[in-house]
PDB file of C-alpha atoms in Angstrom:
ATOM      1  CA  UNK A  26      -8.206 125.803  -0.813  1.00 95.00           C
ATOM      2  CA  UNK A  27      -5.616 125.537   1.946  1.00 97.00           C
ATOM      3  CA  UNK A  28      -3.048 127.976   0.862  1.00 97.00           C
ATOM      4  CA  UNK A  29      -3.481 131.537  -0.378  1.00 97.00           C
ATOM      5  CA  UNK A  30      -0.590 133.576  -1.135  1.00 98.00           C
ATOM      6  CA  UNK A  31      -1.771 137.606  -2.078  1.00 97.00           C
ATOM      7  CA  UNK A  32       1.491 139.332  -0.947  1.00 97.00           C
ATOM      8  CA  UNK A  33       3.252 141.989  -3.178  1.00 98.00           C
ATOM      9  CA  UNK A  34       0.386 142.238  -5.193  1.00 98.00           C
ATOM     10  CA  UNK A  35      -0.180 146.066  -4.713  1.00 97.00           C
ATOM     11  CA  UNK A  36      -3.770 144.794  -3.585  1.00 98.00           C
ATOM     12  CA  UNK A  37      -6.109 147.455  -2.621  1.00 98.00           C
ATOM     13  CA  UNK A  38      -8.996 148.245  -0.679  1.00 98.00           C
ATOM     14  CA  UNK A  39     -10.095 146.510   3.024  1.00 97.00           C
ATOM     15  CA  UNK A  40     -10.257 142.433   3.216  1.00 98.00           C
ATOM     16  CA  UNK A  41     -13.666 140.957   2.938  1.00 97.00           C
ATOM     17  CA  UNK A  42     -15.820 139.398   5.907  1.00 97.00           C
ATOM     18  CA  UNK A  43     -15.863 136.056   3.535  1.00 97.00           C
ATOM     19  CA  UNK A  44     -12.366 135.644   4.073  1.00 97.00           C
ATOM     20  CA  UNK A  45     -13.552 133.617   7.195  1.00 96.00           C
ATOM     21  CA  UNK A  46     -15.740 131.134   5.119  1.00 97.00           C
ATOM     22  CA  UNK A  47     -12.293 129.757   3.934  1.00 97.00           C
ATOM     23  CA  UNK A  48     -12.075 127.500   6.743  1.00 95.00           C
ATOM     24  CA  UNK A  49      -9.713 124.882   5.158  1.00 97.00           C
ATOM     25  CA  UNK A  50      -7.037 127.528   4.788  1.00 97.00           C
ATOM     26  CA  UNK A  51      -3.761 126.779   6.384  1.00 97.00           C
ATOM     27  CA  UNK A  52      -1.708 129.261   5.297  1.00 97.00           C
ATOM     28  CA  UNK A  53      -2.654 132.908   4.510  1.00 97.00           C
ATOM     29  CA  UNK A  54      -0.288 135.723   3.184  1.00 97.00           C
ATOM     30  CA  UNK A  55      -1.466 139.355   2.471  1.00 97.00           C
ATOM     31  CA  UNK A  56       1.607 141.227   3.547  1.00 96.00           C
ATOM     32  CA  UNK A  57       3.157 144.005   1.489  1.00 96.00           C
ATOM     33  CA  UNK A  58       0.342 145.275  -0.111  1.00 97.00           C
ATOM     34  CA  UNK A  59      -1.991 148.534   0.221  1.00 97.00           C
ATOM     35  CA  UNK A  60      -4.768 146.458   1.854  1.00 98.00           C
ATOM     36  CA  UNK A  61      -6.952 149.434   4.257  1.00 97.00           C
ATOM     37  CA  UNK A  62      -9.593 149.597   6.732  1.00 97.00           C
ATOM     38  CA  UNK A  63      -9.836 147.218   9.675  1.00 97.00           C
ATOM     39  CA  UNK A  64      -9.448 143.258   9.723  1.00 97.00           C
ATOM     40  CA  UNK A  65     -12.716 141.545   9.734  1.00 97.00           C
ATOM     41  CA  UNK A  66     -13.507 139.143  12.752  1.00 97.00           C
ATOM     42  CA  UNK A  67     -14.450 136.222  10.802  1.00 97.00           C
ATOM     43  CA  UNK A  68     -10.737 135.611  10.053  1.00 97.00           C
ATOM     44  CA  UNK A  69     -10.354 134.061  13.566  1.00 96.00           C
ATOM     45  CA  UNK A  70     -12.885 131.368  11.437  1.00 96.00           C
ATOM     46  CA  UNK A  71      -9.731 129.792  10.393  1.00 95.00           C
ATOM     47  CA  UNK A  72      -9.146 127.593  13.073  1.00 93.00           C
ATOM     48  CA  UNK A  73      -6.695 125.471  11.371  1.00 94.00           C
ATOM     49  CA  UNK A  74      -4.777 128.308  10.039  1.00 93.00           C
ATOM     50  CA  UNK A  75      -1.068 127.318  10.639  1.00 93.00           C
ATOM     51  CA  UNK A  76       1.146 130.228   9.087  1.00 91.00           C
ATOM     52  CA  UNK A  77      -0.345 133.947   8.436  1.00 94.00           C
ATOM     53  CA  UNK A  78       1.741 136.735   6.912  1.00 95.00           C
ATOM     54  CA  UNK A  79      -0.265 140.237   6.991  1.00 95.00           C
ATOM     55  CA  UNK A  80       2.518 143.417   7.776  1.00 94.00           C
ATOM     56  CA  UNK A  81       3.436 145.932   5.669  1.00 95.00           C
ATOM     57  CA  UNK A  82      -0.454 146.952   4.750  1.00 97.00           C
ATOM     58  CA  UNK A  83      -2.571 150.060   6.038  1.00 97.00           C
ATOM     59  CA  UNK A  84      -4.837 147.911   8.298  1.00 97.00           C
ATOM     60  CA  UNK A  85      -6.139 150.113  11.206  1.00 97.00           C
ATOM     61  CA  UNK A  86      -6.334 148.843  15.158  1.00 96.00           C
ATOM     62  CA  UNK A  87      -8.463 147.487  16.868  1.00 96.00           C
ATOM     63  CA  UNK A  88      -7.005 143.871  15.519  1.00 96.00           C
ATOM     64  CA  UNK A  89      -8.540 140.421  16.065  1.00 96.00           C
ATOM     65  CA  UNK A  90      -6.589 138.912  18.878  1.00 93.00           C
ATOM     66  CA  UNK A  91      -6.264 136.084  16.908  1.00 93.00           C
ATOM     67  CA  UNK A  92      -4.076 137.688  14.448  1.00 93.00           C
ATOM     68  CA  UNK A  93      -2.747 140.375  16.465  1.00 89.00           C
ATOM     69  CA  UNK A  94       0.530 138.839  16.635  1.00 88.00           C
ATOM     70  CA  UNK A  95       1.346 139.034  13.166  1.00 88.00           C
ATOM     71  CA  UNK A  96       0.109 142.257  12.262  1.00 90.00           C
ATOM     72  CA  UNK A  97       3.026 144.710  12.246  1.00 88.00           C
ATOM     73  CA  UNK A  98       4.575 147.054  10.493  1.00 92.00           C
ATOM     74  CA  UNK A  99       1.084 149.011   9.570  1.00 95.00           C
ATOM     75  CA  UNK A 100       0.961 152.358   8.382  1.00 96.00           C
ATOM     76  CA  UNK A 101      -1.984 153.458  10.678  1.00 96.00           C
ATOM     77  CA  UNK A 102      -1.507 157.533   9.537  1.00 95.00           C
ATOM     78  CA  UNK A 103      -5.031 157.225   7.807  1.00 94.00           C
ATOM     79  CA  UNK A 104      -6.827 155.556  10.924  1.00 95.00           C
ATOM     80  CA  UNK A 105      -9.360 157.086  12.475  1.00 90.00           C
TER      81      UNK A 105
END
């Protein structure tokens, strides 16, 4: 699997730790969904991830500082 494309799927719930054992994944998209709770460290696994796409979701801070440049546009009311 190198491309995975979730967004506007009205997803719920927090992404999974496993997401990182997708190591051939090049492109990821999760944005625009109702995805919660915090984003797991293994997703800086995907070391030949070229193109990620994760705003518009519920995702609490701290973020990976892999990622942390493409996660915007949270709604972080509901963060601890």
């Amino acid at each position: 699997l190198t491309s995975l494309d979730l967004g506007s799927n009205q997803l719920t719930g927090s992404i999974p730790d496993e997401i990182g054992n997708l190591t051939n994944l090049i492109y990821l998209a999760l944005s625009d969904n109702q995805l919660t709770g915090s984003i797991p460290e293994s997703i800086c696994n995907l070391n030949q991830l070229d193109g990620i796409d994760i705003w518009g979701n519920q995702l609490c801070p701290p973020y990976p500082s892999c990622v942390e440049d493409y996660v915007e546009n949270q709604d972080t009311s509901d963060c601890p």
